[in-house]
Amino acid sequence: MSEMRLHDPAGHRLYLNAEERAAFLAAARRQPARNRTLCETLHFTGCRPSELVEITPARVDLSGGTIAIRSLKKRQNAAGKVKLVYRSVPVPPDYLDTLNTAHGIREAQRSRKQAQVPIWPLSRVRVWQIVKKIMIEAGIPDAPQRSPKGLRHGFGINAAVNGIPLHMLQKWLGHAQLSTTAIYADATGKEEQDIAARMWA
């Protein structure tokens, strides 16, 4: 398994910085409802495209303010069998209101059948194409961070900059090992300046 990192061998960032994340979110909010909510879900949960396309209305807790995401990295139980692992990620109430309005989440939850239908019945490749198109519209440079993975890494960096404990971030991102999550504590540039500013204050 390759080691996760925040820079490529040439030293280029692999994550969206705060300015790029804000530009992406603003561009997403100018899109049709399906694409807007798709992008907002990636932005606010840090999930992978392959995890996003599995989200159903049943996994949205409108009153609790969370979305349950199935972690797709294979894990095994004591008997060596693959086990299902879900994680609940807290999300903003305004985003949940938009999701509910756009996709009729509360109504779908009243039907056992409809509650199990994916909200975004798309392939992960199609999700990647939608995200990249909106990133281009947002003016994000043609660089390694312009990808859904860059958005996921940006979520991790943003959480670290804002003082989210690593064990909580580990849970939200679905990492099996805390050592994987710890890379986000190694932020650089403006993000590192933001962390240092809290110390200077």
CSV table of C-alpha atoms in Angstrom, one decimal:
chain,number,residue,atom,x,y,z
A,1,MET,CA,0.0,0.0,0.0
A,2,SER,CA,1.5,3.4,-1.0
A,3,GLU,CA,2.1,6.0,1.7
A,4,MET,CA,-0.4,8.9,1.8
A,5,ARG,CA,1.2,12.3,1.2
A,6,LEU,CA,0.3,15.9,0.8
A,7,HIS,CA,2.9,16.8,-1.9
A,8,ASP,CA,4.0,14.9,-5.0
A,9,PRO,CA,7.7,14.1,-5.7
A,10,ALA,CA,8.1,17.5,-7.3
A,11,GLY,CA,6.8,19.3,-4.2
A,12,HIS,CA,3.4,20.3,-5.7
A,13,ARG,CA,0.5,20.4,-3.3
A,14,LEU,CA,-2.0,17.6,-3.5
A,15,TYR,CA,-4.7,19.4,-1.5
A,16,LEU,CA,-7.0,22.4,-2.1
A,17,ASN,CA,-6.1,25.3,0.2
A,18,ALA,CA,-8.7,27.4,1.9
A,19,GLU,CA,-9.0,29.9,-1.0
A,20,GLU,CA,-9.5,27.1,-3.5
A,21,ARG,CA,-12.0,25.3,-1.3
A,22,ALA,CA,-14.0,28.5,-1.0
A,23,ALA,CA,-13.9,29.1,-4.8
A,24,PHE,CA,-15.0,25.5,-5.4
A,25,LEU,CA,-17.9,25.8,-3.0
A,26,ALA,CA,-19.0,29.1,-4.6
A,27,ALA,CA,-18.9,27.6,-8.1
A,28,ALA,CA,-20.7,24.5,-7.0
A,29,ARG,CA,-23.6,26.7,-5.6
A,30,ARG,CA,-24.1,28.1,-9.1
A,31,GLN,CA,-24.8,24.6,-10.5
A,32,PRO,CA,-28.0,22.6,-11.0
A,33,ALA,CA,-29.2,21.0,-7.7
A,34,ARG,CA,-27.8,17.5,-8.4
A,35,ASN,CA,-24.3,18.7,-9.0
A,36,ARG,CA,-24.4,21.3,-6.3
A,37,THR,CA,-25.4,18.8,-3.6
A,38,LEU,CA,-22.9,16.3,-4.9
A,39,CYS,CA,-20.0,18.8,-4.6
A,40,GLU,CA,-21.2,20.1,-1.2
A,41,THR,CA,-21.3,16.6,0.1
A,42,LEU,CA,-17.7,16.0,-0.9
A,43,HIS,CA,-16.8,19.3,0.5
A,44,PHE,CA,-18.5,18.9,3.9
A,45,THR,CA,-17.8,15.2,4.5
A,46,GLY,CA,-14.4,14.6,3.0
A,47,CYS,CA,-15.7,11.3,1.5
A,48,ARG,CA,-14.4,9.6,-1.6
A,49,PRO,CA,-16.4,9.6,-4.8
A,50,SER,CA,-16.8,5.8,-4.5
A,51,GLU,CA,-18.3,6.4,-1.0
A,52,LEU,CA,-20.5,9.3,-2.2
A,53,VAL,CA,-22.3,7.2,-4.8
A,54,GLU,CA,-23.5,4.8,-2.1
A,55,ILE,CA,-25.1,7.4,0.1
A,56,THR,CA,-28.9,6.9,0.3
A,57,PRO,CA,-31.6,8.9,2.1
A,58,ALA,CA,-31.6,6.3,4.9
A,59,ARG,CA,-28.1,7.4,5.7
A,60,VAL,CA,-29.0,11.0,6.1
A,61,ASP,CA,-29.9,12.0,9.7
A,62,LEU,CA,-31.7,15.3,9.2
A,63,SER,CA,-32.5,15.9,12.9
A,64,GLY,CA,-29.1,14.6,14.1
A,65,GLY,CA,-27.2,16.6,11.5
A,66,THR,CA,-25.0,13.8,10.2
A,67,ILE,CA,-24.5,11.6,7.2
A,68,ALA,CA,-23.5,7.9,7.6
A,69,ILE,CA,-20.8,6.9,5.1
A,70,ARG,CA,-19.7,3.3,4.4
A,71,SER,CA,-15.9,3.2,4.6
A,72,LEU,CA,-14.8,1.3,1.4
A,73,LYS,CA,-11.3,0.5,2.4
A,74,LYS,CA,-11.3,-3.2,3.1
A,75,ARG,CA,-11.1,-4.2,6.7
A,76,GLN,CA,-11.2,-7.7,8.3
A,77,ASN,CA,-12.7,-9.0,11.5
A,78,ALA,CA,-11.0,-11.5,13.8
A,79,ALA,CA,-12.1,-14.3,11.5
A,80,GLY,CA,-10.5,-12.7,8.5
A,81,LYS,CA,-13.7,-11.8,6.8
A,82,VAL,CA,-14.4,-8.3,5.3
A,83,LYS,CA,-16.5,-6.3,7.7
A,84,LEU,CA,-18.7,-3.3,7.0
A,85,VAL,CA,-17.6,-0.1,8.7
A,86,TYR,CA,-19.8,3.1,8.8
A,87,ARG,CA,-18.9,6.5,10.0
A,88,SER,CA,-21.2,9.4,10.9
A,89,VAL,CA,-19.9,12.8,9.8
A,90,PRO,CA,-21.5,16.0,11.1
A,91,VAL,CA,-22.5,18.5,8.5
A,92,PRO,CA,-23.9,22.0,8.5
A,93,PRO,CA,-27.7,22.5,8.9
A,94,ASP,CA,-28.0,24.8,5.8
A,95,TYR,CA,-26.4,22.1,3.7
A,96,LEU,CA,-28.9,19.5,5.0
A,97,ASP,CA,-31.8,21.8,4.2
A,98,THR,CA,-30.5,22.1,0.6
A,99,LEU,CA,-30.0,18.4,0.3
A,100,ASN,CA,-33.5,17.7,1.7
A,101,THR,CA,-35.1,20.2,-0.7
A,102,ALA,CA,-33.2,19.1,-3.7
A,103,HIS,CA,-33.7,15.4,-3.3
A,104,GLY,CA,-36.8,15.0,-1.1
A,105,ILE,CA,-34.8,13.2,1.6
A,106,ARG,CA,-37.5,13.3,4.3
A,107,GLU,CA,-40.2,12.1,1.9
A,108,ALA,CA,-37.9,9.3,0.6
A,109,GLN,CA,-37.2,8.1,4.2
A,110,ARG,CA,-40.9,7.3,4.6
A,111,SER,CA,-40.6,4.5,2.0
A,112,ARG,CA,-38.3,1.6,2.8
A,113,LYS,CA,-37.6,1.1,-0.9
A,114,GLN,CA,-37.0,4.8,-1.7
A,115,ALA,CA,-34.8,5.2,1.4
A,116,GLN,CA,-32.3,2.7,-0.1
A,117,VAL,CA,-32.0,4.2,-3.5
A,118,PRO,CA,-28.7,6.1,-4.0
A,119,ILE,CA,-29.1,9.9,-4.0
A,120,TRP,CA,-26.5,10.2,-6.8
A,121,PRO,CA,-26.9,7.2,-9.1
A,122,LEU,CA,-23.6,7.9,-10.9
A,123,SER,CA,-20.3,6.1,-11.5
A,124,ARG,CA,-17.3,7.4,-9.6
A,125,VAL,CA,-15.8,8.4,-13.0
A,126,ARG,CA,-18.8,10.6,-13.7
A,127,VAL,CA,-18.4,12.2,-10.2
A,128,TRP,CA,-14.8,12.8,-11.0
A,129,GLN,CA,-15.7,14.5,-14.3
A,130,ILE,CA,-18.4,16.8,-12.6
A,131,VAL,CA,-16.0,17.8,-9.8
A,132,LYS,CA,-13.1,18.6,-12.2
A,133,LYS,CA,-15.4,20.7,-14.5
A,134,ILE,CA,-16.6,22.8,-11.5
A,135,MET,CA,-13.0,23.1,-10.3
A,136,ILE,CA,-12.0,24.5,-13.7
A,137,GLU,CA,-15.0,27.0,-13.5
A,138,ALA,CA,-13.8,27.9,-10.0
A,139,GLY,CA,-10.4,29.0,-11.4
A,140,ILE,CA,-8.4,26.3,-9.6
A,141,PRO,CA,-5.1,25.9,-11.4
A,142,ASP,CA,-4.3,22.9,-13.7
A,143,ALA,CA,-2.2,21.3,-11.0
A,144,PRO,CA,-2.2,18.0,-9.0
A,145,GLN,CA,-4.7,19.3,-6.4
A,146,ARG,CA,-7.5,19.9,-9.0
A,147,SER,CA,-9.2,16.6,-8.3
A,148,PRO,CA,-11.7,15.0,-5.8
A,149,LYS,CA,-8.7,13.6,-3.9
A,150,GLY,CA,-7.4,17.2,-3.6
A,151,LEU,CA,-10.8,18.1,-2.1
A,152,ARG,CA,-10.6,15.3,0.4
A,153,HIS,CA,-7.1,16.3,1.4
A,154,GLY,CA,-8.3,19.9,1.7
A,155,PHE,CA,-11.0,18.7,4.1
A,156,GLY,CA,-8.3,17.1,6.3
A,157,ILE,CA,-6.0,20.2,6.2
A,158,ASN,CA,-9.0,22.5,7.0
A,159,ALA,CA,-9.9,20.4,10.0
A,160,ALA,CA,-6.3,20.3,11.3
A,161,VAL,CA,-6.0,24.1,10.8
A,162,ASN,CA,-9.1,24.6,12.8
A,163,GLY,CA,-8.0,22.5,15.8
A,164,ILE,CA,-10.1,19.4,15.2
A,165,PRO,CA,-8.5,16.6,17.3
A,166,LEU,CA,-6.8,14.0,15.1
A,167,HIS,CA,-8.8,11.1,16.5
A,168,MET,CA,-12.0,12.9,15.5
A,169,LEU,CA,-10.7,13.6,12.0
A,170,GLN,CA,-9.6,9.9,11.8
A,171,LYS,CA,-13.2,8.9,12.4
A,172,TRP,CA,-14.7,11.4,9.9
A,173,LEU,CA,-12.3,10.4,7.1
A,174,GLY,CA,-12.6,6.6,7.8
A,175,HIS,CA,-8.9,6.0,8.4
A,176,ALA,CA,-8.0,2.7,10.0
A,177,GLN,CA,-4.8,4.1,11.4
A,178,LEU,CA,-4.2,7.4,13.3
A,179,SER,CA,-0.8,7.5,11.6
A,180,THR,CA,-2.5,8.1,8.3
A,181,THR,CA,-4.6,11.0,9.6
A,182,ALA,CA,-1.5,12.5,11.2
A,183,ILE,CA,-0.2,13.7,7.8
A,184,TYR,CA,-2.8,16.6,8.1
A,185,ALA,CA,-1.0,17.9,11.1
A,186,ASP,CA,2.0,18.5,8.8
A,187,ALA,CA,0.3,21.4,7.0
A,188,THR,CA,2.5,23.9,5.2
A,189,GLY,CA,2.4,27.4,3.8
A,190,LYS,CA,-0.7,29.5,4.7
A,191,GLU,CA,-2.2,26.6,6.5
A,192,GLU,CA,0.9,26.3,8.8
A,193,GLN,CA,0.8,30.0,9.3
A,194,ASP,CA,-2.8,29.8,10.5
A,195,ILE,CA,-1.8,27.1,13.0
A,196,ALA,CA,1.2,29.1,14.2
A,197,ALA,CA,-1.0,32.2,14.6
A,198,ARG,CA,-3.0,30.5,17.3
A,199,MET,CA,0.2,29.9,19.2
A,200,TRP,CA,1.3,33.5,18.7
A,201,ALA,CA,-2.0,34.8,20.0
